[in-house]
CSV table of C-alpha atoms and ligand atoms in Angstrom, one decimal:
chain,number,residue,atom,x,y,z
A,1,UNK,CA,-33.5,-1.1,3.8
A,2,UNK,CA,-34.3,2.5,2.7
A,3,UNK,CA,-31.2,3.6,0.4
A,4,UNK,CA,-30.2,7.4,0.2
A,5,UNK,CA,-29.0,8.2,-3.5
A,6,UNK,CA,-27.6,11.7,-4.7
A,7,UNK,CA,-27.0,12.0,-8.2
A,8,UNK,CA,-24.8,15.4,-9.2
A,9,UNK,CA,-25.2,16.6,-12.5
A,10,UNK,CA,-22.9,19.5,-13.6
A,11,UNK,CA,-24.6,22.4,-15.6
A,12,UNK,CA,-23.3,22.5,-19.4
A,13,UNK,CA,-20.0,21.4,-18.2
A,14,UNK,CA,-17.4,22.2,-20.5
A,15,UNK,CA,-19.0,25.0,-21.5
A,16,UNK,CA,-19.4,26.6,-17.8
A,17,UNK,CA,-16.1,25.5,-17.2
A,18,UNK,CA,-14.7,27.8,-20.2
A,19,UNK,CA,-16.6,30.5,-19.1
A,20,UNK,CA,-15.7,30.7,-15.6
A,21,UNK,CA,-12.0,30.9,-17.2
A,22,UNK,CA,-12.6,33.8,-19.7
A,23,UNK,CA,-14.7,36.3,-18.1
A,24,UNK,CA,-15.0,37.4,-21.9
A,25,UNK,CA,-17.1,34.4,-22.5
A,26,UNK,CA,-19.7,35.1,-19.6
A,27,UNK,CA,-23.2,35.7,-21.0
A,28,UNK,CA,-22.1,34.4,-24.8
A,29,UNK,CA,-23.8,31.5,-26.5
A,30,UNK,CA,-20.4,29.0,-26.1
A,31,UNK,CA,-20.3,26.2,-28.2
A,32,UNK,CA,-17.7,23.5,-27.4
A,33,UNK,CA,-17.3,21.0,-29.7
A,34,UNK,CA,-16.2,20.8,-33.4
A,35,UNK,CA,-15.6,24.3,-35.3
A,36,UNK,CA,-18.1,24.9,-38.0
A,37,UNK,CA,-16.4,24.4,-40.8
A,38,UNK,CA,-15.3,20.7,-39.9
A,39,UNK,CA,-17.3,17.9,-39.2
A,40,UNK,CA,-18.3,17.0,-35.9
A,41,UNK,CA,-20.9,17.6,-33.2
A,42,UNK,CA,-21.4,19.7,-30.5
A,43,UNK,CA,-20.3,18.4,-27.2
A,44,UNK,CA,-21.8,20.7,-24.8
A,45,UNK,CA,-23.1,24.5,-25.0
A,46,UNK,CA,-24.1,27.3,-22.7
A,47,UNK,CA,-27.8,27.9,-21.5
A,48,UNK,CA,-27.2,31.6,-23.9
A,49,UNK,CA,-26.5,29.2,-27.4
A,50,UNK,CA,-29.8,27.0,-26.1
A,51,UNK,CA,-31.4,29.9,-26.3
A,52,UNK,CA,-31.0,29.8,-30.3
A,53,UNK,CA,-32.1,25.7,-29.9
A,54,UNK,CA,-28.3,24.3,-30.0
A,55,UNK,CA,-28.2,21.3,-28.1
A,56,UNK,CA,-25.6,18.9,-27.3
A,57,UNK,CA,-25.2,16.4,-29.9
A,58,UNK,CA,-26.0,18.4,-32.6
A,59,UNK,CA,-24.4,18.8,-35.8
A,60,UNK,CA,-22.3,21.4,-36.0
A,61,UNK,CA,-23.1,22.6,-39.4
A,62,UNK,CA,-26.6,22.8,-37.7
A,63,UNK,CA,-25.7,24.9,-34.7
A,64,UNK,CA,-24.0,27.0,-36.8
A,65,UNK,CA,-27.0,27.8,-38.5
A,66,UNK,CA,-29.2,28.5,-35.7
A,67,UNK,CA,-26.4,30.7,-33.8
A,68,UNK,CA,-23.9,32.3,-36.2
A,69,UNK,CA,-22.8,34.7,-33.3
A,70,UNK,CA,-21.6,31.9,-31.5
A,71,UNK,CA,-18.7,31.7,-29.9
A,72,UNK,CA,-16.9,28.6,-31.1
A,73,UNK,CA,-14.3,26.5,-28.7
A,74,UNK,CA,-12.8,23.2,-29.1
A,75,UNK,CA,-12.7,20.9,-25.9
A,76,UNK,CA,-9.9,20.9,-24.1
A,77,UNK,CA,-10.5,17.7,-21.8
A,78,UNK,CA,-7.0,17.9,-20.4
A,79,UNK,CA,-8.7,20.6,-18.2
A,80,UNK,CA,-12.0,19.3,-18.0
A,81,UNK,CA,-10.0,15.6,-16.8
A,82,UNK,CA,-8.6,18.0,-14.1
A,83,UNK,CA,-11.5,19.7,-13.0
A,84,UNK,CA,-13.3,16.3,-12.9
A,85,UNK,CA,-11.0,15.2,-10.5
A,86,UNK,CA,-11.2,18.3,-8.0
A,87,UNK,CA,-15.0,18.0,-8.3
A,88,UNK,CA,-14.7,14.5,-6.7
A,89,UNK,CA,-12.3,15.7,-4.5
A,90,UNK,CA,-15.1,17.6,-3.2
A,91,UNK,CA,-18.6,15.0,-3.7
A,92,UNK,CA,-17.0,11.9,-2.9
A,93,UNK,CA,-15.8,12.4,0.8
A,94,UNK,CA,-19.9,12.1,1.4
A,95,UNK,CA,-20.9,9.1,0.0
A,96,UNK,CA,-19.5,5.6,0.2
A,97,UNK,CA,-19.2,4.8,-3.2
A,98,UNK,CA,-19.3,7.0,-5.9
A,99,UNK,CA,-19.9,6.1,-9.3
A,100,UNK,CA,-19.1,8.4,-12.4
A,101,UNK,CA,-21.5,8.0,-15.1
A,102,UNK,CA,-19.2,10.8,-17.4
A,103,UNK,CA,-16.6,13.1,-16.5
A,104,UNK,CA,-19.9,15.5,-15.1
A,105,UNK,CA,-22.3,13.4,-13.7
A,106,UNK,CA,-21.8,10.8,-10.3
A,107,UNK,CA,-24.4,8.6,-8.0
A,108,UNK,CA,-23.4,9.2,-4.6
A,109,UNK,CA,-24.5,6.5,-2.6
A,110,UNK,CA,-24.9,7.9,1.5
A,111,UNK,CA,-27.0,5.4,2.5
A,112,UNK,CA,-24.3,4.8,5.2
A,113,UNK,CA,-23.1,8.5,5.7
A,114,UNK,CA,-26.5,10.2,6.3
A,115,UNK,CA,-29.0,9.6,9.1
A,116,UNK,CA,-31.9,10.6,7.4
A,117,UNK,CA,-33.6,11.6,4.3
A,118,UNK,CA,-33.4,15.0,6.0
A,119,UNK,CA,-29.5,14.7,6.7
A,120,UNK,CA,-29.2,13.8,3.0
A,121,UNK,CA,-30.8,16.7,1.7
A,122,UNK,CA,-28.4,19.0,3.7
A,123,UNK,CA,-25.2,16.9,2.5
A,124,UNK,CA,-27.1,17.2,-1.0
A,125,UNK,CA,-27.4,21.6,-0.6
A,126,UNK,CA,-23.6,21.3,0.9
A,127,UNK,CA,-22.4,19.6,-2.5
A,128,UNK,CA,-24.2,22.5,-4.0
A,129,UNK,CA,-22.6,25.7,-2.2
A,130,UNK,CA,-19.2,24.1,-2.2
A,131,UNK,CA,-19.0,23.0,-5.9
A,132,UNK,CA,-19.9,26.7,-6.6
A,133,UNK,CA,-17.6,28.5,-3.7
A,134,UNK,CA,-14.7,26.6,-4.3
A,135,UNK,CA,-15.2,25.9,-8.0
A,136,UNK,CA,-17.4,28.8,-9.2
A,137,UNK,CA,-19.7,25.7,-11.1
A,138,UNK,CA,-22.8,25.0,-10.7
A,139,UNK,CA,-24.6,21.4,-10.5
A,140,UNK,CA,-28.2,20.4,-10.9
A,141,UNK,CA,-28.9,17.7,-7.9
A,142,UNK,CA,-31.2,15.3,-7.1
A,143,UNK,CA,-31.7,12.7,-4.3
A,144,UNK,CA,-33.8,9.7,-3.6
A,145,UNK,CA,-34.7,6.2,-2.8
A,146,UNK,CA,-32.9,4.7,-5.8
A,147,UNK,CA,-30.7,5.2,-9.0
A,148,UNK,CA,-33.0,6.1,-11.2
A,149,UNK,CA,-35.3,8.3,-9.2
A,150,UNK,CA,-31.7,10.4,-8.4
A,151,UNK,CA,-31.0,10.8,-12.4
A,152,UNK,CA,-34.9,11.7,-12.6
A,153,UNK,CA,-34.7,14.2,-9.6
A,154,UNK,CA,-31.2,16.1,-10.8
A,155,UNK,CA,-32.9,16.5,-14.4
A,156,UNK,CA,-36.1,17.8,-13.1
A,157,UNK,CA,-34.6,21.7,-12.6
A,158,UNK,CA,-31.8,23.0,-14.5
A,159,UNK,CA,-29.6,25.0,-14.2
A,160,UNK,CA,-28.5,25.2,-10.6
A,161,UNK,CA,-31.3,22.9,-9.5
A,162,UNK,CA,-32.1,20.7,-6.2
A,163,UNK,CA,-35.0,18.4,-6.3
A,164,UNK,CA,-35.9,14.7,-4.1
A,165,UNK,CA,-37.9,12.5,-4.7
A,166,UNK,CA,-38.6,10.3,-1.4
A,167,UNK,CA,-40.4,7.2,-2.3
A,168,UNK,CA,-41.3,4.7,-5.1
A,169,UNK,CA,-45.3,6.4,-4.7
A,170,UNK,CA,-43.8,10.1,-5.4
A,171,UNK,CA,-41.7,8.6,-8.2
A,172,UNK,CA,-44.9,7.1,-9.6
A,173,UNK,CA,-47.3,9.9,-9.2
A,174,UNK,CA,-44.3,12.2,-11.1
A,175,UNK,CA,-43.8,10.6,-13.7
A,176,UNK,CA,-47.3,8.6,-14.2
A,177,UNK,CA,-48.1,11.3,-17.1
A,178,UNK,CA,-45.1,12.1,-18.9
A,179,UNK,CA,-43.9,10.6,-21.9
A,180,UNK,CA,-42.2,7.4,-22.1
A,181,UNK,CA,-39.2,8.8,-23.5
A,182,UNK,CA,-38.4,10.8,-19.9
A,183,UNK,CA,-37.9,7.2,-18.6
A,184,UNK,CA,-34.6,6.1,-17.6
A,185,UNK,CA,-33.4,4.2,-20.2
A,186,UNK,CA,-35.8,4.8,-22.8
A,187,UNK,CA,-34.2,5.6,-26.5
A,188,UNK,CA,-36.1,6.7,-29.6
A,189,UNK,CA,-36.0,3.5,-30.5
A,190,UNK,CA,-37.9,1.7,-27.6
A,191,UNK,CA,-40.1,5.3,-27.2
A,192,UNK,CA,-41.4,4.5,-31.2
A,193,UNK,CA,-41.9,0.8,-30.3
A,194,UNK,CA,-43.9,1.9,-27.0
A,195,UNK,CA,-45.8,4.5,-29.3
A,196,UNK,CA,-46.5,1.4,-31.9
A,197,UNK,CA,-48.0,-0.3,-29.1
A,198,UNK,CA,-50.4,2.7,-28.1
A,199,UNK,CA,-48.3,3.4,-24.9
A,200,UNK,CA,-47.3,7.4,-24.7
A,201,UNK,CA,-47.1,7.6,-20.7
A,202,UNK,CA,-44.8,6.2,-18.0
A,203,UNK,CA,-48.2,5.5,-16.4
A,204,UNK,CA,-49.5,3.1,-19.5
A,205,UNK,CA,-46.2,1.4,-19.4
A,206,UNK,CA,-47.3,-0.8,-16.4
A,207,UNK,CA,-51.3,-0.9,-17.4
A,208,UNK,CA,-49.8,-3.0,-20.8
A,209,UNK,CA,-47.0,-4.8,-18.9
A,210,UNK,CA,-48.0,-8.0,-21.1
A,211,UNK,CA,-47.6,-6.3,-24.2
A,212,UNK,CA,-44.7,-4.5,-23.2
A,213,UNK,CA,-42.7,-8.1,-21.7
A,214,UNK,CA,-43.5,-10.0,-24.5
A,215,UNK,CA,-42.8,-7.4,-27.3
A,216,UNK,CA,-39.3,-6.1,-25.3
A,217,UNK,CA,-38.1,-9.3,-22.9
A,218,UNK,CA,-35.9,-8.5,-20.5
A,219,UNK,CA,-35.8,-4.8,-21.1
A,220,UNK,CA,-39.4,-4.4,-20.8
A,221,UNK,CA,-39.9,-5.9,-17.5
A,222,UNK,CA,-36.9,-3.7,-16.3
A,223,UNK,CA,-39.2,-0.8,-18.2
A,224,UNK,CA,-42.1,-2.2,-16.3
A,225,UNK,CA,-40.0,-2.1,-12.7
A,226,UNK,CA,-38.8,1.4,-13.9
A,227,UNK,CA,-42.4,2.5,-14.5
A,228,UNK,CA,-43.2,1.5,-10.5
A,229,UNK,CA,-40.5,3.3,-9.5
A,230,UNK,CA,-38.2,-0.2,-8.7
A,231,UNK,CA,-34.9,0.0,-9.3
A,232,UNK,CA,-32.5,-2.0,-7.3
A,233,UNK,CA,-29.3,-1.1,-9.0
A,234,UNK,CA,-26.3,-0.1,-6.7
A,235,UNK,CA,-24.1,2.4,-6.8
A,236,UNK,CA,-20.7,0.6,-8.0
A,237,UNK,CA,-17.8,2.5,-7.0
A,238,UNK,CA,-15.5,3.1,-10.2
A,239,UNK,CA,-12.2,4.7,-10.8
A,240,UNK,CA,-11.5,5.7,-14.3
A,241,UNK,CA,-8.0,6.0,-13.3
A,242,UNK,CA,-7.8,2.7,-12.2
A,243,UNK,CA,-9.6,1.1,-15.3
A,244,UNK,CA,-6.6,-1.5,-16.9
A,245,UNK,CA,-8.5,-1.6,-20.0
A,246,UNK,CA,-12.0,-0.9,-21.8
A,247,UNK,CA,-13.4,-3.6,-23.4
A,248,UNK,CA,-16.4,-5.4,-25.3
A,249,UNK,CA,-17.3,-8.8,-26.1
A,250,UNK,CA,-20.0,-10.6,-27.9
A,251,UNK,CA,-21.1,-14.3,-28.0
A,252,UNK,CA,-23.0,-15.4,-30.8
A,253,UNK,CA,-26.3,-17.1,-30.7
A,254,UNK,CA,-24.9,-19.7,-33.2
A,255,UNK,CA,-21.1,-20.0,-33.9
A,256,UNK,CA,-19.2,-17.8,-37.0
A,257,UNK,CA,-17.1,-18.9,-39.9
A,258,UNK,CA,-17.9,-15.6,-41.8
A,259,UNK,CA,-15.3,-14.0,-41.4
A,260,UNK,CA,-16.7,-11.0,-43.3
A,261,UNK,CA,-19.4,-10.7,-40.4
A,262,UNK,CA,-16.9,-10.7,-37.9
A,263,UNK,CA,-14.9,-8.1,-39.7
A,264,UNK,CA,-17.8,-5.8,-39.7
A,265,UNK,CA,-18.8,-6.7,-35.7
A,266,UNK,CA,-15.1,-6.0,-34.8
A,267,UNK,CA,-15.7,-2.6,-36.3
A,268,UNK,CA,-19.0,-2.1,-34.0
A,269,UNK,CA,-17.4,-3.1,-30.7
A,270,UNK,CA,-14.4,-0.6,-32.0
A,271,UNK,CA,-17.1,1.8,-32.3
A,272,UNK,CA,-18.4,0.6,-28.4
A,273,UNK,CA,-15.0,0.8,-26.7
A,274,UNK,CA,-13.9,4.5,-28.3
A,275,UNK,CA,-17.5,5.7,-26.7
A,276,UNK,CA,-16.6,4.5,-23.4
A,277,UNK,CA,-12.8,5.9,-23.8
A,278,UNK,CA,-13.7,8.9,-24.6
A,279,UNK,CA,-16.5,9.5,-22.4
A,280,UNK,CA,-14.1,9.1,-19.6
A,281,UNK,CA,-11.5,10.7,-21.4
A,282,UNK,CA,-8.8,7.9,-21.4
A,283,UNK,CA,-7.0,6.2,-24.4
A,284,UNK,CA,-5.1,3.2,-24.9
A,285,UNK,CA,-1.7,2.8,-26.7
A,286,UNK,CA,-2.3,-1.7,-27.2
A,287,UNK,CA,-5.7,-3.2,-29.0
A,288,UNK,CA,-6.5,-6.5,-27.6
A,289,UNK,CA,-8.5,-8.8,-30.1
A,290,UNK,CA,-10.0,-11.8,-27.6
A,291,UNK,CA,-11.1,-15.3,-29.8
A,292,UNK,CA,-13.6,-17.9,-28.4
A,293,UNK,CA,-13.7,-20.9,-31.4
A,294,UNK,CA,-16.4,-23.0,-31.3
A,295,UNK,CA,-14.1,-25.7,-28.8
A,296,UNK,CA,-14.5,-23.3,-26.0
A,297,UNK,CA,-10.7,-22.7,-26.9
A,298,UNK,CA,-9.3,-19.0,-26.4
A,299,UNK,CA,-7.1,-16.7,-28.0
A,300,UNK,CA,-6.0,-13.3,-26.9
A,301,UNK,CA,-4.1,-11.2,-29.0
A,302,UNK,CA,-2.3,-7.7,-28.4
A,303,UNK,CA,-0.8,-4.9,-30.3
A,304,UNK,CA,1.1,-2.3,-29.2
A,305,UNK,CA,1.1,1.4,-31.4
A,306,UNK,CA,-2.3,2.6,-30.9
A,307,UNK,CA,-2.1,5.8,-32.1
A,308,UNK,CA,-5.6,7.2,-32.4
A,309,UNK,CA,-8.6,6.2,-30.6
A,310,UNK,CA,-10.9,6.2,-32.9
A,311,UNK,CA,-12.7,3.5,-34.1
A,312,UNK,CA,-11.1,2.8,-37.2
A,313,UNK,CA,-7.9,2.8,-36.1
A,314,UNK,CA,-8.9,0.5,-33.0
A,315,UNK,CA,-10.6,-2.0,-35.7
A,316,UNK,CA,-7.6,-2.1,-38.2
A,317,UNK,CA,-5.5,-3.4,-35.9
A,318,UNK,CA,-7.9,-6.1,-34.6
A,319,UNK,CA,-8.6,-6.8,-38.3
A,320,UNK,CA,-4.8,-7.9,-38.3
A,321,UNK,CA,-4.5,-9.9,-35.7
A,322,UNK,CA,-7.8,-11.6,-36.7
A,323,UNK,CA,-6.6,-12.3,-40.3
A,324,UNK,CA,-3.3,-14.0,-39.2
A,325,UNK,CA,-5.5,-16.5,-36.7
A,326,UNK,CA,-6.6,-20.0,-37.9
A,327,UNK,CA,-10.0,-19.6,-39.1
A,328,UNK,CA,-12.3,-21.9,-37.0
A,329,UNK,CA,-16.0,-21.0,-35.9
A,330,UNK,CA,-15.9,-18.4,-33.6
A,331,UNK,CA,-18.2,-18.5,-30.3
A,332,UNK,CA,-16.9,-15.3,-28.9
A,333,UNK,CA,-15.2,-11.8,-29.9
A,334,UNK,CA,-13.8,-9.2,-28.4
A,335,UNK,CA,-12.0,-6.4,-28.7
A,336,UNK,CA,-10.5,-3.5,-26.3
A,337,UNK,CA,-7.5,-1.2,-25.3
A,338,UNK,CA,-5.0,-1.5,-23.0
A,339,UNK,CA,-2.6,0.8,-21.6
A,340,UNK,CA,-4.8,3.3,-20.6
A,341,UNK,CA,-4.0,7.0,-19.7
A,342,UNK,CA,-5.4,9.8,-19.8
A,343,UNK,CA,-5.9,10.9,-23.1
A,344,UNK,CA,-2.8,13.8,-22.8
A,345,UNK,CA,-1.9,14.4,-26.4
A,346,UNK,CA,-3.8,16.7,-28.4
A,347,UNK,CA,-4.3,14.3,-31.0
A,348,UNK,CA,-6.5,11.7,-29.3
A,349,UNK,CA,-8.3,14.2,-26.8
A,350,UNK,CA,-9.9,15.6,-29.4
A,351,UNK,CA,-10.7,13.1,-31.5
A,352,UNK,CA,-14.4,12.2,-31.1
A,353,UNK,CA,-15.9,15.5,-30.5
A,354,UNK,CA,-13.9,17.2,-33.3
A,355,UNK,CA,-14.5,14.9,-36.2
A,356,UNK,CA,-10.9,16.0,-37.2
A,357,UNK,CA,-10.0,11.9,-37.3
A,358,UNK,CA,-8.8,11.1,-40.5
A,359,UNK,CA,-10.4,8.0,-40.4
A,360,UNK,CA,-14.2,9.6,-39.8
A,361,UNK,CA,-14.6,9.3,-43.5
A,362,UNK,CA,-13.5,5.9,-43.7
A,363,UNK,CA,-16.0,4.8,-40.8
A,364,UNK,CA,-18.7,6.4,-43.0
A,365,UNK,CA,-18.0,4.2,-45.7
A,366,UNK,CA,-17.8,1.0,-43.6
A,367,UNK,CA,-21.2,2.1,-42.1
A,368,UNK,CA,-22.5,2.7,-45.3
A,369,UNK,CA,-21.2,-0.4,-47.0
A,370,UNK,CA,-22.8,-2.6,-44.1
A,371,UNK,CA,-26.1,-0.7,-44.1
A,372,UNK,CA,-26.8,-1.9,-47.6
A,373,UNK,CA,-25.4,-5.6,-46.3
A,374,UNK,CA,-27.5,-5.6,-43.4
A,375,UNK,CA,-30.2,-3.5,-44.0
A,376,UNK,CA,-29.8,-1.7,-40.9
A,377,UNK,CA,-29.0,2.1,-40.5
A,378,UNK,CA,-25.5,2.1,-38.2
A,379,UNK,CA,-25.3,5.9,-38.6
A,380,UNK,CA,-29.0,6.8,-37.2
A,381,UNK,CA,-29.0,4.7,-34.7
A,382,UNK,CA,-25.6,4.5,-33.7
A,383,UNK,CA,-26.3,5.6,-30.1
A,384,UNK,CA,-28.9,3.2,-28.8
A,385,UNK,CA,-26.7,0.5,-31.0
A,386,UNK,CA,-23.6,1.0,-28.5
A,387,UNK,CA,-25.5,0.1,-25.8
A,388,UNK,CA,-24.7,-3.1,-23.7
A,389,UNK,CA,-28.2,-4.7,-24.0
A,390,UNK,CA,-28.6,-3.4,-27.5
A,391,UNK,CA,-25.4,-4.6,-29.3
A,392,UNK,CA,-26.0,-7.9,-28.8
A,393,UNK,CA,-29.4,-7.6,-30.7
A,394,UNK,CA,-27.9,-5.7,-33.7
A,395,UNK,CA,-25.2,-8.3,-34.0
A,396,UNK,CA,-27.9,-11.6,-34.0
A,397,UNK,CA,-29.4,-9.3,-36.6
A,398,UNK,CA,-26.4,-9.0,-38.6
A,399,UNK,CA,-25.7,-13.0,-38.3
A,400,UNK,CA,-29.0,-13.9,-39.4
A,401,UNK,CA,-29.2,-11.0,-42.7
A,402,UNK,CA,-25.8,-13.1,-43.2
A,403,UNK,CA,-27.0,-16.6,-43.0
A,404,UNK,CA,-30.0,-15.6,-45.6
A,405,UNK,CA,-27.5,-14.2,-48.0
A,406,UNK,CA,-26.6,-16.7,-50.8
A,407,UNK,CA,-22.7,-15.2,-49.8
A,408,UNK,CA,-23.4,-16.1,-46.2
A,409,UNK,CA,-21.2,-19.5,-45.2
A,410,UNK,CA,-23.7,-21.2,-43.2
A,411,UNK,CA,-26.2,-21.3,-46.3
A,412,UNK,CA,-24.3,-23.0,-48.1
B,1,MG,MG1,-24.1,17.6,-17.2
């Protein structure tokens, strides 16, 4: 059955949202994220400061560089939580499910709410006006068949943008000549391995679909669906507010008695659930450390007096509990947080984006320290690394770098 897919996208969201509260700001390159003299990144800025080529994610020594004029602010995601909320207040009453992808962005699925394509497009313009009239913001939308057609329609004009795209052959014939990377789910790392492979063009993905399956497996035939415009994801309604706990697991290819490898995979999975916390803005006061030995036998262990939610501080405490376990090979690990609310102290809302955590140091070090164990860059390619598919690789890597070692337990 035809599906009907809206995907909203608010414009430079925590900077438009500190704007529209301080006329003062309007028409200033905004910068929210760290302050220049601290480490950090910046977490969103103004179409003015893009002007000067900030972008979100930058360095904000670098930013500061480019746009010395600019104004600034730390995030203040208290509000942005609230504003969130009021935003969905408005979108999801459309749809039946809706399903945030960050405090900004949400599929609407109104598969079952519009009649038509055309009946879609008005609900789609109606999200527009009333996002803006009632909460002076503006959002970049997109509609179509299917999830990722949606996220490729809302980023096609921004600011303030509307675009659809109707059917997989529309979807095709747009994106046929672009570069890979403007594929959904396509990271510098799997763009470079496409370019390796003398693929540049959404369009060449599917012409080399051998190469592409057998060099990337299971992602490249999703790559390969992508590239035809089949996507058959739906839209999973999710509450943040209603999330228990955030967590991430791993199952190793061949069971673990290093315990110094599982030390250092605690600290990635750390590293996995803080992205997710704080990309929904939530934080946990308990770390749960989860134990599969090698008997299929489980252990799950919690801590209260999570203060931070930053990775290190999420690790140390799993570290703990880990140590004080009988030390059998392990099948599975896992670690998450519990006791979630909505990050309402200073302290933890600002943790990520402001590098203020006085533990970002210490993670460097651990990063650094396992980059020269594993021969793998944690701090370059940190971002693709977190991902669900791509975690699991990093890890095997880790576990086989270990078993060649002549420290590595299962050489000897
Ligand atoms: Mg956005």
């Amino acid at each position: 059955m035809e599906r009907l897919i809206i995907h909203v996208d608010m414009d430079a969201f925590y900077a438009s949202v500190e704007i529209r509260d301080n006329v003062e700001l309007r028409g200033k390159p905004v910068i929210v994220g760290a302050m220049p003299d601290q480490r950090g990144v910046v977490a969103t800025c103004s179409y003015e400061a893009r002007r000067y080529g900030v972008r979100s994610g930058m360095n904000i020594k670098e930013a500061y560089r480019l746009c010395p004029e600019g104004v600034y602010l730390r995030p203040d995601f208290d509000k942005y939580r609230r504003v969130s909320q009021q935003l969905h207040g408005i979108w999801d009453p459309y749809a039946t499910a809706s399903e945030p992808i960050a405090l900004d962005e949400t599929f609407l699925d109104v598969t079952g709410t519009a009649r038509d394509f055309d009946d879609a497009s008005r609900i789609a313009h109606e999200i527009k006006r009333r996002t803006a009239d009632e909460m002076g913001l503006t959002c970049s939308v997109g509609l179509a068949y299917c999830k990722a057609a949606a996220k490729t329609a809302s980023e096609e004009i921004k600011p303030d943008g509307y675009y659809e795209i109707r059917t997989r052959e529309e979807f095709v014939e747009l994106m046929r000549d672009r570069d890979v990377r403007e594929l959904f789910s396509v990271g510098p790392k799997t763009a470079d391995r496409l370019y390796g492979m003398g693929i540049r063009t959404v369009g060449e993905i599917a012409e080399h679909r051998l190469d592409v399956e057998s060099a990337l497996g299971k992602h490249g035939r999703v790559l390969i669906d992508l590239s035809e415009g089949i996507d058959d994801r739906e839209v999973v309604p999710y509450n943040p507010e209603d999330a228990k706990s955030i967590s991430r697991e791993i199952t190793f290819q061949k069971d673990v008695s290093d315990y110094s490898l599982l030390i250092d995979v605690i600290l990635l999975l750390a590293m996995s659930v803080e992205e997710r916390a704080s990309r929904y803005g939530l934080c946990g006061t308990t770390v749960n450390l989860k134990i599969t030995y090698s008997d299929m036998r489980s252990v799950v262990k919690s801590r209260n007096g999570l203060r931070n939610r930053d990775a290190v501080s999420i690790a140390r405490m799993a570290w703990d509990m880990l140590l004080k376990l009988p030390r059998r090979p392990v099948r599975l690990i896992g670690v998450g947080i519990s006791g979630i609310s909505d990050g309402r102290t200073r302290q933890t809302t600002l943790l990520e984006i402001c590098g203020e955590a006085p533990s970002e140091d210490e993670l460097d070090h651990y990063l650094e320290r396992m980059r020269r164990k594993y021969r793998f860059d944690f701090v370059r390619n940190r971002e693709w690394m977190l991902r669900k598919n791509t975690i699991h690789g990093v890890v095997e890597h880790m576990r086989i770098q270990r078993s060649r070692s002549p420290s590595g337990i299962e050489r000897r």
